[in-house]
XYZ file of C-alpha atoms in Angstrom:
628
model
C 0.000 0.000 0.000
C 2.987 2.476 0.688
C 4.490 1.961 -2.629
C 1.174 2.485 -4.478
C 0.298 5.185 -2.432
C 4.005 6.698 -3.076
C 3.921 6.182 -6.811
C 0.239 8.084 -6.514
C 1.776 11.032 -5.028
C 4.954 11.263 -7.300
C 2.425 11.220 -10.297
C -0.117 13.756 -9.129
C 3.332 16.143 -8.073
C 4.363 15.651 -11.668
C 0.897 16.397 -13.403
C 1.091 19.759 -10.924
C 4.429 20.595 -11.340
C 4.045 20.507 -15.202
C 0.936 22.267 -14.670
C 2.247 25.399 -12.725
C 5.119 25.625 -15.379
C 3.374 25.618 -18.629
C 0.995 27.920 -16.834
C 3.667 30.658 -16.026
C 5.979 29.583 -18.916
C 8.595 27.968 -17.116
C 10.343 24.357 -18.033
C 8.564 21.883 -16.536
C 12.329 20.253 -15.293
C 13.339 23.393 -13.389
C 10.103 23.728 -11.862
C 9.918 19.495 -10.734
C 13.467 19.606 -9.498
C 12.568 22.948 -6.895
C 9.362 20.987 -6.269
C 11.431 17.903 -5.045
C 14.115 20.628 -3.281
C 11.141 21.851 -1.437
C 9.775 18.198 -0.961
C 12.683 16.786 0.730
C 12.428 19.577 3.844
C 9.177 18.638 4.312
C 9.006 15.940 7.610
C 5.510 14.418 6.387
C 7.240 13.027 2.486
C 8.896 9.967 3.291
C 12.362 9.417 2.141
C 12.310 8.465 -2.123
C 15.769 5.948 -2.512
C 16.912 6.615 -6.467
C 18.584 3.606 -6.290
C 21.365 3.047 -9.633
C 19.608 -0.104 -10.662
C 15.968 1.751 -10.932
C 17.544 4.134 -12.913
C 19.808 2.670 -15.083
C 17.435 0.051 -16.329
C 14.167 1.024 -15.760
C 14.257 4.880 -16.406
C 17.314 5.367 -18.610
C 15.951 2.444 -21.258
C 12.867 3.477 -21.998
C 13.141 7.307 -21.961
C 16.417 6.821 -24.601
C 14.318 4.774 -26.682
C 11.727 7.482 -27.101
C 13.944 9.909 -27.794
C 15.612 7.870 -29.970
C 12.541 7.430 -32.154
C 11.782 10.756 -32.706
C 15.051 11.483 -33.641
C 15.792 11.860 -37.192
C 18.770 9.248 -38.130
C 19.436 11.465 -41.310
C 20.084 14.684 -39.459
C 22.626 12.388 -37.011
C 24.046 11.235 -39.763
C 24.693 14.984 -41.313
C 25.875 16.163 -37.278
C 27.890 13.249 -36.618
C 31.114 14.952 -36.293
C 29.233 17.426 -34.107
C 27.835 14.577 -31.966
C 30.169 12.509 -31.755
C 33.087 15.362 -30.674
C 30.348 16.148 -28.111
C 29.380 12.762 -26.838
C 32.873 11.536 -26.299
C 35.560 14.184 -27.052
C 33.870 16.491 -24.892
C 33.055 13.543 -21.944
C 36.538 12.276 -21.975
C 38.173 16.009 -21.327
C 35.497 16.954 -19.083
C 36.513 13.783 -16.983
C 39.972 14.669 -17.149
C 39.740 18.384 -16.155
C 37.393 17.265 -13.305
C 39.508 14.640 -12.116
C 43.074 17.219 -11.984
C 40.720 19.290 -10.006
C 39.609 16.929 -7.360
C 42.835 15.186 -6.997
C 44.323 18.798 -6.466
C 41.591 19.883 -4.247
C 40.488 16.624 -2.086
C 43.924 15.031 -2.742
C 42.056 11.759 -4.681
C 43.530 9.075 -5.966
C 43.500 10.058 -10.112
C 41.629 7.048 -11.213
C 38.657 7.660 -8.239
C 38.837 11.499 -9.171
C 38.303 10.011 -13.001
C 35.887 8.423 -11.645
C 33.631 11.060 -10.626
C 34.980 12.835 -13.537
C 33.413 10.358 -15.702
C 29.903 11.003 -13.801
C 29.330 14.741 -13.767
C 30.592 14.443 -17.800
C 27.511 13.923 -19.630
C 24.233 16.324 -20.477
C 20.936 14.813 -19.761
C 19.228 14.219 -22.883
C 16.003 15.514 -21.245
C 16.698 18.856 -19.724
C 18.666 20.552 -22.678
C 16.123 19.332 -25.500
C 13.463 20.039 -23.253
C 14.601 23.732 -22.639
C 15.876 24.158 -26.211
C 12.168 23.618 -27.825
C 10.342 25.141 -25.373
C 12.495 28.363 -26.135
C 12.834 27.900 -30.027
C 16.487 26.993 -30.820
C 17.217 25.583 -34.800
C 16.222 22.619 -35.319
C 20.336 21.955 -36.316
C 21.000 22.872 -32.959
C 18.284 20.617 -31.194
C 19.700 17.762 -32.908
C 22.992 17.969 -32.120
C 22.030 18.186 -28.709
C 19.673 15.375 -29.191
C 22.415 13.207 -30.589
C 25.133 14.164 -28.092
C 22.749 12.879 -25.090
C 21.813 9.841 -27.137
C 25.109 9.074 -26.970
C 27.446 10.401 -24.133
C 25.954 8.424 -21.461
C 27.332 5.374 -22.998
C 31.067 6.786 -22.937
C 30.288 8.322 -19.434
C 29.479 4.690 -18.204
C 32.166 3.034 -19.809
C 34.797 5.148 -18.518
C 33.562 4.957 -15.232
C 33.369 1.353 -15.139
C 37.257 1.205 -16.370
C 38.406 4.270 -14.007
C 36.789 2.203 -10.805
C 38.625 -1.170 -12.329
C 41.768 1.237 -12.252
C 41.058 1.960 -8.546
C 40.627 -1.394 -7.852
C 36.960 -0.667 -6.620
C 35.546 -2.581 -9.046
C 34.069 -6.061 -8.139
C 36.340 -9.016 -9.118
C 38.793 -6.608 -10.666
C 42.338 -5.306 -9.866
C 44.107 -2.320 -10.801
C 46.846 -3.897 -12.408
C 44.677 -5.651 -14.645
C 44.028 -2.565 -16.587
C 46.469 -1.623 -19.366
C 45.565 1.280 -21.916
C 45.102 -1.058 -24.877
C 42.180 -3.174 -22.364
C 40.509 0.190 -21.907
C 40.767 1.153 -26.113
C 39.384 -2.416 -26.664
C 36.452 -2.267 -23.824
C 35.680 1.186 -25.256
C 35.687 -0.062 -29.034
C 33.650 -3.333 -28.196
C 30.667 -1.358 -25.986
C 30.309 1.015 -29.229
C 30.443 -1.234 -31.603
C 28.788 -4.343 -29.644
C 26.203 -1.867 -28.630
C 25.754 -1.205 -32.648
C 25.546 -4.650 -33.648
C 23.160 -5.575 -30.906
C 20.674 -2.801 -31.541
C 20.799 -3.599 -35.360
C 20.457 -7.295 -34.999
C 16.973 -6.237 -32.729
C 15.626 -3.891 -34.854
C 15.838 -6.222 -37.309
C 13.800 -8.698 -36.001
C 11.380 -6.250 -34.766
C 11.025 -4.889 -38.247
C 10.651 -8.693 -39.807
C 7.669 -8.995 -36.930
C 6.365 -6.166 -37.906
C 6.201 -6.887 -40.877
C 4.758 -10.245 -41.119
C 2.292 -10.572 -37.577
C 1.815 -6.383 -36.678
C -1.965 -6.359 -37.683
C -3.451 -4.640 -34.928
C -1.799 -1.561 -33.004
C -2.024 -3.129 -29.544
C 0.517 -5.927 -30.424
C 2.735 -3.710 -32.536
C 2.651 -1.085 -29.370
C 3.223 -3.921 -26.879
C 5.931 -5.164 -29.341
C 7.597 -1.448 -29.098
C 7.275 -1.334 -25.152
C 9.954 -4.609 -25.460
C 12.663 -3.132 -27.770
C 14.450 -0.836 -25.505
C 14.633 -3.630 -22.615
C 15.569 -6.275 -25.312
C 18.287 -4.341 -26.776
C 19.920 -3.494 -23.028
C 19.686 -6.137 -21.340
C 21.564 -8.251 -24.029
C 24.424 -5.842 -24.862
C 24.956 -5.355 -20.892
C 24.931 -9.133 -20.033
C 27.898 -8.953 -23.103
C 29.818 -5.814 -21.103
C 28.853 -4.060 -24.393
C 26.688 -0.452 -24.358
C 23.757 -0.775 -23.459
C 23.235 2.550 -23.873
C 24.256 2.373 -27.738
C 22.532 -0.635 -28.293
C 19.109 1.147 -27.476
C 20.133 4.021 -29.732
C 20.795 2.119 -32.703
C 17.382 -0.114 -32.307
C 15.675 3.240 -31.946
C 17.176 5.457 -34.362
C 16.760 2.694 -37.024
C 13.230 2.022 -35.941
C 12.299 5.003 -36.333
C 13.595 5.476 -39.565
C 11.596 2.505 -40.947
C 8.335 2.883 -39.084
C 6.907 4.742 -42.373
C 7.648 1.380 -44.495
C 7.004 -1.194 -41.546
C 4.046 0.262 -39.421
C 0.490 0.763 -40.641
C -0.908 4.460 -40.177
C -3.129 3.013 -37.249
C 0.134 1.721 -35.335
C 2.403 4.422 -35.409
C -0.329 6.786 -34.270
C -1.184 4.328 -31.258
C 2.925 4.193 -30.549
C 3.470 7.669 -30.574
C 0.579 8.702 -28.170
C 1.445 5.924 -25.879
C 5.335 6.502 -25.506
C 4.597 10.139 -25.726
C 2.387 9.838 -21.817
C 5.291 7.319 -21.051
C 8.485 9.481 -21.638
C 5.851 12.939 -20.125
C 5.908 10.639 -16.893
C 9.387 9.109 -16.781
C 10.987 12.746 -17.372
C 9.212 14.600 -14.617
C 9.686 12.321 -12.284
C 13.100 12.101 -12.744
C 13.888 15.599 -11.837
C 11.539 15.758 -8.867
C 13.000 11.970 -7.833
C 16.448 14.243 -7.836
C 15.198 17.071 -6.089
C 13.877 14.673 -3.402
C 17.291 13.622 -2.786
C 19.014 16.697 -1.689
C 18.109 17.349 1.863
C 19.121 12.909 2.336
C 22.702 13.648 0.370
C 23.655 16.810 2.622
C 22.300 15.070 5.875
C 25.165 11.860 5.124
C 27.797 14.850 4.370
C 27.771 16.080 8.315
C 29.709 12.545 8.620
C 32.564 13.478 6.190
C 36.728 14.199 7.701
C 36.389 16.622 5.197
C 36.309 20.507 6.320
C 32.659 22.201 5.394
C 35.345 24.535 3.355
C 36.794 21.393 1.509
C 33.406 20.156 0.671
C 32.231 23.789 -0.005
C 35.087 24.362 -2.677
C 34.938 20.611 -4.484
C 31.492 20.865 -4.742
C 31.478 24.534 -6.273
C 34.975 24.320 -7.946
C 33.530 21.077 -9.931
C 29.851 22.909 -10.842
C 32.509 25.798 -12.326
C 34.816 23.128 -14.181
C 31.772 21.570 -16.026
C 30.861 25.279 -16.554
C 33.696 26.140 -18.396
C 34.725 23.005 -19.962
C 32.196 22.620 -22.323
C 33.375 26.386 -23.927
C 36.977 25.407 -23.882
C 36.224 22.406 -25.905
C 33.483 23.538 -28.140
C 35.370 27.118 -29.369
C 38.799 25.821 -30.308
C 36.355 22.677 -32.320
C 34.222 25.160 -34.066
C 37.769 26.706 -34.952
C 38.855 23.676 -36.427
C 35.975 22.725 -38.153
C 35.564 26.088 -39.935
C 39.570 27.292 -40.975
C 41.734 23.908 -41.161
C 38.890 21.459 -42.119
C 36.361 23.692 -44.010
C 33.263 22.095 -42.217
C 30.509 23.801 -40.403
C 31.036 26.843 -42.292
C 26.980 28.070 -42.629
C 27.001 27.705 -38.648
C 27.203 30.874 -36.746
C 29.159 31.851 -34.213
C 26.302 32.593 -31.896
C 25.200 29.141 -32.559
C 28.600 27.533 -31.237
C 28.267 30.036 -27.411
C 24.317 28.617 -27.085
C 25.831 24.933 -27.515
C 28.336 25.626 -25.160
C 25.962 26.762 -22.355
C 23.281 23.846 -23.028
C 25.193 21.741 -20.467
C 22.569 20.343 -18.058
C 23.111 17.538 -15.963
C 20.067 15.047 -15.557
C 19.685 11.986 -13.977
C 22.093 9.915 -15.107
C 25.005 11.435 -13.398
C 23.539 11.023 -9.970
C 22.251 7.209 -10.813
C 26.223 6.833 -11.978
C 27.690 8.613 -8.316
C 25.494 6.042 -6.942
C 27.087 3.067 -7.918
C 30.294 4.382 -6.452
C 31.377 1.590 -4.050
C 30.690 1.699 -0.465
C 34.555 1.926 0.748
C 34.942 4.322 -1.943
C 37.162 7.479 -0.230
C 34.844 10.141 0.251
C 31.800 8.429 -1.116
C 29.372 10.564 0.152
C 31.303 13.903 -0.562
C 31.476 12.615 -4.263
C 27.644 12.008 -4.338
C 27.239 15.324 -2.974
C 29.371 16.660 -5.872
C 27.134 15.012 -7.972
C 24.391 16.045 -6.954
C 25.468 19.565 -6.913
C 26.800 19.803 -10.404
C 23.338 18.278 -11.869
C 20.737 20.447 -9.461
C 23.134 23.651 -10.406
C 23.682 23.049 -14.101
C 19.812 22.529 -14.032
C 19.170 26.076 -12.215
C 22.106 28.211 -13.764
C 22.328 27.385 -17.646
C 18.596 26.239 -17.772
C 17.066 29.389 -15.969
C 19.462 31.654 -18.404
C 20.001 29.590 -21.866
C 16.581 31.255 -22.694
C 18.022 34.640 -22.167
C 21.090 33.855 -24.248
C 19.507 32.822 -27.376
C 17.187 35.576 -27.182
C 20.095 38.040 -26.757
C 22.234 36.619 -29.194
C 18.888 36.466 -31.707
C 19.430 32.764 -32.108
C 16.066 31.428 -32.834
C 14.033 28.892 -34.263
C 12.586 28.284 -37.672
C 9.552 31.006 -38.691
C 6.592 28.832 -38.468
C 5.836 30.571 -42.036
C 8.674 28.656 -43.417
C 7.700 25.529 -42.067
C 4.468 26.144 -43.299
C 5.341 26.889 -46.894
C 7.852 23.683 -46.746
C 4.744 21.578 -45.602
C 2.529 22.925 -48.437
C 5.555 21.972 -51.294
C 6.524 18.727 -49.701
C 2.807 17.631 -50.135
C 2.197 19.362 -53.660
C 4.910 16.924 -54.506
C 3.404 14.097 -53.159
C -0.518 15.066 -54.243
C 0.863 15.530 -58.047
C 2.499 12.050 -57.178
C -1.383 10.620 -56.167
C -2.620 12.264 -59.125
C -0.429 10.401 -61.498
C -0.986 7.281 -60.238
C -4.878 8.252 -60.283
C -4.461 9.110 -64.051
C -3.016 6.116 -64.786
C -5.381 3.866 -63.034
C -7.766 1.073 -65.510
C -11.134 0.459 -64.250
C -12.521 3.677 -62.288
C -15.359 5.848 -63.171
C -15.644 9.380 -63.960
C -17.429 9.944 -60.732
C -14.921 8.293 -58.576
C -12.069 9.482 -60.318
C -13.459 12.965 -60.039
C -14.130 12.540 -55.968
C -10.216 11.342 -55.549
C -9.051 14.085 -57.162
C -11.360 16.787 -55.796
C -10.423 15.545 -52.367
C -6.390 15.820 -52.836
C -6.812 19.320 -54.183
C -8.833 20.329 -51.449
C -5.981 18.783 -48.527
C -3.416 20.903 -50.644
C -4.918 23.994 -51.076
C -5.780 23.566 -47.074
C -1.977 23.760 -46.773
C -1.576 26.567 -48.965
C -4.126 28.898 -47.334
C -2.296 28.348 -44.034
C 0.307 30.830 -45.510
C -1.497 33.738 -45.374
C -2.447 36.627 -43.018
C -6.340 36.342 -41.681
C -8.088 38.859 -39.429
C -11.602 37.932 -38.347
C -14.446 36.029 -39.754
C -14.836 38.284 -43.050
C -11.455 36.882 -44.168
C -12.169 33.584 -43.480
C -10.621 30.885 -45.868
C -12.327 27.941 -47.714
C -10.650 25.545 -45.576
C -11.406 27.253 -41.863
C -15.294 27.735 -42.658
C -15.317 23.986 -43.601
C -13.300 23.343 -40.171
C -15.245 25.792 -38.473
C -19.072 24.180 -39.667
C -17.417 20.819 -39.868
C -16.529 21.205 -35.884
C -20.168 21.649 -35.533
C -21.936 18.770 -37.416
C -19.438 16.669 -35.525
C -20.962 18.091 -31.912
C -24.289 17.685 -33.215
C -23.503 13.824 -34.103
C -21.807 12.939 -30.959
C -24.705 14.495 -29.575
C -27.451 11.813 -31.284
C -24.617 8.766 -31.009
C -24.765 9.651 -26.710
C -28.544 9.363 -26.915
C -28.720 6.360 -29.025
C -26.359 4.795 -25.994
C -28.626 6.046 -23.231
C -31.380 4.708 -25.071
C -29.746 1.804 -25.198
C -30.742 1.311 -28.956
C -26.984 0.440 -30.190
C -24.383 -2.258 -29.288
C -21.635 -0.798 -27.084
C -19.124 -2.286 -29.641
C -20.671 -0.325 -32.553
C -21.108 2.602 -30.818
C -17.726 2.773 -30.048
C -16.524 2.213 -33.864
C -18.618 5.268 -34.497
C -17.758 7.311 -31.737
C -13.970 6.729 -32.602
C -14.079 7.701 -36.240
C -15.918 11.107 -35.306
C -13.015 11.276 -32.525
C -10.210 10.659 -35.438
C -11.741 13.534 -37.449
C -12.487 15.714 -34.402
C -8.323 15.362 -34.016
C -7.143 16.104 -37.407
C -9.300 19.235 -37.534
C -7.435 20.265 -34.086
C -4.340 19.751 -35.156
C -4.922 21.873 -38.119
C -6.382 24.519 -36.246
C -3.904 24.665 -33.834
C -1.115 24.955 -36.212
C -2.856 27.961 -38.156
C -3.266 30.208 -34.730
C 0.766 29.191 -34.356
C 1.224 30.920 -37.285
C -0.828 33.689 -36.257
C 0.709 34.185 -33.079
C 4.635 34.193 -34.635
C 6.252 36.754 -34.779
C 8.174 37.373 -38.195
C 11.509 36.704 -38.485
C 14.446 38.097 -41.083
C 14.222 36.467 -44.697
C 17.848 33.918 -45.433
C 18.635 34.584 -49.187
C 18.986 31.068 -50.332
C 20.317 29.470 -53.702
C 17.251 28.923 -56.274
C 16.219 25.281 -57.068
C 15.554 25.887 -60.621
C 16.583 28.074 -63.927
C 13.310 29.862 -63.857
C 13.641 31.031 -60.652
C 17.123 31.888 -60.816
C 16.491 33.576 -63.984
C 13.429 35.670 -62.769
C 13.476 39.163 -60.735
C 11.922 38.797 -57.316
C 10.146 42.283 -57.929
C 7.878 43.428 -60.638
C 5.378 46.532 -60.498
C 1.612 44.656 -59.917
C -0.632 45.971 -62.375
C -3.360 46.162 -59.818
C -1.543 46.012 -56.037
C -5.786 46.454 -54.872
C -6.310 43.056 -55.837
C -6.887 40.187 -58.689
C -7.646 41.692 -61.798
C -10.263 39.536 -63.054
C -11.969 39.583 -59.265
C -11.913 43.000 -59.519
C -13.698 42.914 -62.904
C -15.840 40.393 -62.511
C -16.909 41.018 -58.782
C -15.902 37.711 -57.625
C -13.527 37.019 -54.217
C -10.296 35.689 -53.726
C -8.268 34.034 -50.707
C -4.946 34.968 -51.388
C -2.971 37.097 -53.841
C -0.125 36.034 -56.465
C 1.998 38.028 -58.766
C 3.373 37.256 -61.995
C 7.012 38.451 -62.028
C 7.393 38.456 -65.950
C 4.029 40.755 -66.644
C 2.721 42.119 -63.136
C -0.224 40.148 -63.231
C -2.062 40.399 -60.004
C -4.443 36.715 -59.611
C -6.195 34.898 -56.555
C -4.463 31.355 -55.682
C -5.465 27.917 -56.273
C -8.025 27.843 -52.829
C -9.881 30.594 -54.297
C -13.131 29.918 -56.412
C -11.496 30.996 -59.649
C -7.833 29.802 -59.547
C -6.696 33.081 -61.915
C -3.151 33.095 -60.966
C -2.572 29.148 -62.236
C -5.469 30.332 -65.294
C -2.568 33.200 -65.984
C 0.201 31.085 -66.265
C -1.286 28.404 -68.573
C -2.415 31.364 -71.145
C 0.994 33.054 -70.735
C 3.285 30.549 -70.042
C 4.828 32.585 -67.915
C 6.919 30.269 -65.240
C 7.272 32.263 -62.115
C 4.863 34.111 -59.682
C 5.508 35.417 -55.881
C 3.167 35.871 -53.090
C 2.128 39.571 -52.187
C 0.813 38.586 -49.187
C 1.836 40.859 -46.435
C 5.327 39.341 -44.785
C 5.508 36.619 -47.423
C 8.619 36.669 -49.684
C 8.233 33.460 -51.810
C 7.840 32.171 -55.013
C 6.577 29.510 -57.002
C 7.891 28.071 -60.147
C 4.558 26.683 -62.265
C 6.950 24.569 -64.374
C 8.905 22.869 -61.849
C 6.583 22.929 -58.971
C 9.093 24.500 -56.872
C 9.701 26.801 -54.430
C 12.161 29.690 -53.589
């Protein structure tokens, strides 16, 4: 009853804790981990134990796995040198400068100050990508921070195991039994072990999905397994464990389009996305709750309160300023002697630097510190320390940073004009394969095609500035009346139920399909008041995908800047505006009734036109259906 009623309580903090922060805007970590601060004063919460082996294999799994998902393995593969200087370039000097440090300033033995090196190393993948969306950094940014906490916790763990073998702390292991060519090989054999043994998994999971995934509660079940079956495996074989669940997920992933029906992945993604909201809050309160426990064991120490005091503070500042020391004299590197990273700013290179937060890994790894370790409970403490101050100090002013250094996301306008051509591509793909189809009447073929050109002009009218009800697009009425009809029908499915005139079963099949819609029109409406709500941002000048656009002037004087000419003449109404840059031809766009700016282009043959829609700056070649 205790443990049920504990894991009760550490659930309801979490749904209030996330509460109060998105109400006042804060990140829901910062606000858990004060929560738990506060908590562990308090003589009515009973003492929470984060024990290593809850952590490490029934937290850490599972919440790498879902990052690992939604992570895209192409942009990994375009950051790897990034990530990979991060995750263990930047681990392995970290550990170093931290363990000179302590040995200097506790007088440690250099592999037990590596040790704890080795633990205060790594970024949680959690805090910093939770922090870096909720403030808007580029996407580049996001993943190499994704990627880098993907990763570094498997060369954090790996060189803490070898620096306690070095110590002789280790169980069953002597110091002398480590050489520097055992710890390259233990290193290369938990990366690529790791590798092999997350392939080899999501390989069979893909060949099961494939051939028995029918309905979305085994394929979800089946997901729920991977991230245990690819760590328990590669850490039974002293390979990363960490790694292997990486791989499986990254590759995963990847393949879900081509090995998951529509139905699964949508059942997958809403249940890992409660999952990971659960694990990742909890952590940070679970570590707040440990404070007031870790400075009560401290009052034990030899150590001097001004000892403590400075390796405790003195590490927080190493980690500080480590991360900067490695990443400028990198970006150096990258940009003069190797030519890479060049279209990467400078400001982009001092937010990475300060997007250092420690998470829950580092304390779960200064817990499996052995008992008779020196100073065991001082080194917990610094642990503990470096993660709740990393947390407070770069994640309460990262925010500030990017916003003073005007490092900022992508304009939701962009992403909502690379939406509309990544589906024009694909609906003039349907449309092909609808033309060349045997066997379909007119009436049929005629729906199909009606109904793709509706979706895309949907995605087009999201472009453009509205203001009120009179300006109201094709699209939003239909969402807008559509909303309605579906209240009204929920309405008459709840009485038929009351009535107890329908079969439960059926009734649920019906109330679920009005549910599905009810979603989509949601999401949709909720993206188009995100673009309302953003603010513009500056225009990049970019290289033009085709001849015609590179060939055409982005300016031309509109022949009638009040509107579309033939609206204008013939009194009818448009949505939004296009101009042709060759004559100044002012026409309304495809979701309008008339669709004069495509009528121009097939009289004239004129190739390019541009949006004069206020804050819009793109154009549209008619020839290559592309944009610029």
């Amino acid at each position: 009853m205790e443990i049920a009623i504990g894991l009760l309580a550490i659930a309801a903090t979490v749904l209030g804790g996330a509460w109060l922060a998105d109400r006042f805007d804060l990140p829901a970590p910062l606000v858990l981990i004060v929560v738990g601060i506060l908590g562990s004063y308090l003589p009515f919460v009973p003492e929470v134990a984060l024990s290593p082996e809850v952590v490490l294999l029934g937290i850490l799994p599972p919440l790498l796995y879902a990052a690992a998902i939604q992570t895209s393995l192409v942009d990994f593969r375009n950051n790897r040198v990034v990530i990979l200087s991060l995750s263990v370039g930047l681990v392995l000097f970290t550990a170093l400068g931290v363990a000179l440090f302590l040995r200097w300033a506790l007088g440690l033995d250099f592999a037990v100050a590596f040790a704890i090196g080795a633990v205060v190393a790594p970024p949680d993948a959690v805090a910093a990508t939770a922090v870096g969306r909720r403030i808007g950094l580029p996407r580049r940014l996001v993943s190499i921070l994704e990627g880098e906490s993907l990763v570094n916790d498997a060369t954090a763990l790996v060189s803490l195991r070898t620096a306690l073998a070095a110590a002789g702390l280790a169980a069953g292991v002597t110091s002398n039994g480590v050489t520097f060519g055992g710890v390259v090989l233990d290193f290369a054999w938990a990366s690529v072990g790791g590798a092999v043994i997350g392939f080899l998994v999501a390989l069979v999971v893909a060949v099961l999905r494939r051939h028995f995934s029918t309905e979305p509660a085994f394929d979800t079940v089946l997901s729920f397994m991977v991230p245990f079956a690819a760590y328990v495996p590669a850490e039974e074989l002293h390979a990363s464990g960490v790694i292997a669940v990486v791989t499986a997920g990254l590759i995963l992933g990847h393949k879900s389009p081509r090995t998951q029906t529509g139905a699964s992945r949508i059942s997958e993604r809403i249940n890992w996305t409660s999952i990971q909201f659960l694990l990742e809050n909890a952590v940070f309160l679970l570590i707040g709750l440990q404070v007031f426990y870790v400075l009560d064991s401290v009052r034990s120490s030899d150590l001097s309160a001004g000892q403590i005091t400075l390796a405790s503070v003195g590490t927080l500042v190493a980690v500080l300023v480590l991360r900067p020391l490695w990443l400028v004299p990198f970006r150096f590197l990258s940009t003069r002697v190797f030519h890479n990273e060049a279209h990467a700013p400078w400001t982009h290179t001092v937010v990475l630097s300060w997007a250092g937060m420690r998470g829950v890994v580092t304390l779960a790894a200064a817990l499996l510190l052995p008992v008779n370790t020196l100073h065991r409970d001082v080194l917990v403490l610094i642990a503990v320390v470096v993660t709740v101050g990393t947390l407070l100090i770069q994640g309460t002013t990262l925010p500030a940073l990017a916003r003073r250094l005007g490092v900022r996301g992508p304009d939701p306008r962009e992403d909502a004009l690379q939406a509309a051509t990544v589906l024009q591509a694909a609906t003039r793909s349907g449309l092909d394969v609808l033309d060349g189809m045997d066997g379909l009447d007119d009436a049929t073929r005629e729906i199909l095609r009606s109904r793709s050109e509706d979706r895309l002009n949907q995605m087009w009218e999201r472009l453009g500035p509205r203001s009120g009800d009179a300006d109201e697009t094709p699209s939003a009425r239909y969402r807008r009346a559509r909303m309605k009809m579906l209240q009204a029908e929920r309405d008459e499915v709840l009485r038929l139920r009351d009535e107890g005139r329908a079969d439960h079963v059926v009734l649920r099949t019906v109330l679920g399909s009005l549910d599905l819609e009810e979603t989509m029109l949601d999401r949709i409406d909720d993206q188009e008041s995100r673009l309302a709500e953003s603010e513009m941002l500056p225009v990049d000048t970019i290289e033009a995908p085709c001849e015609h656009l590179r060939d055409t002037d982005s300016c031309a004087a509109a022949r009638t800047p009040e509107g579309c000419e033939e609206c204008l003449r013939d009194g009818t109404t448009w949505v939004h505006l296009r101009l042709c840059l060759q004559c100044g031809h002012v026409g309304c766009c495809d979701s309008s009734e008339m669709k004069h700016a495509t009528a121009h282009f097939h009289e004239t043959q004129h190739p390019v036109m541009r949006s004069i829609e206020p804050g819009e700056a793109w154009r549209w070649c008619f020839v290559d259906e592309v944009v610029g």
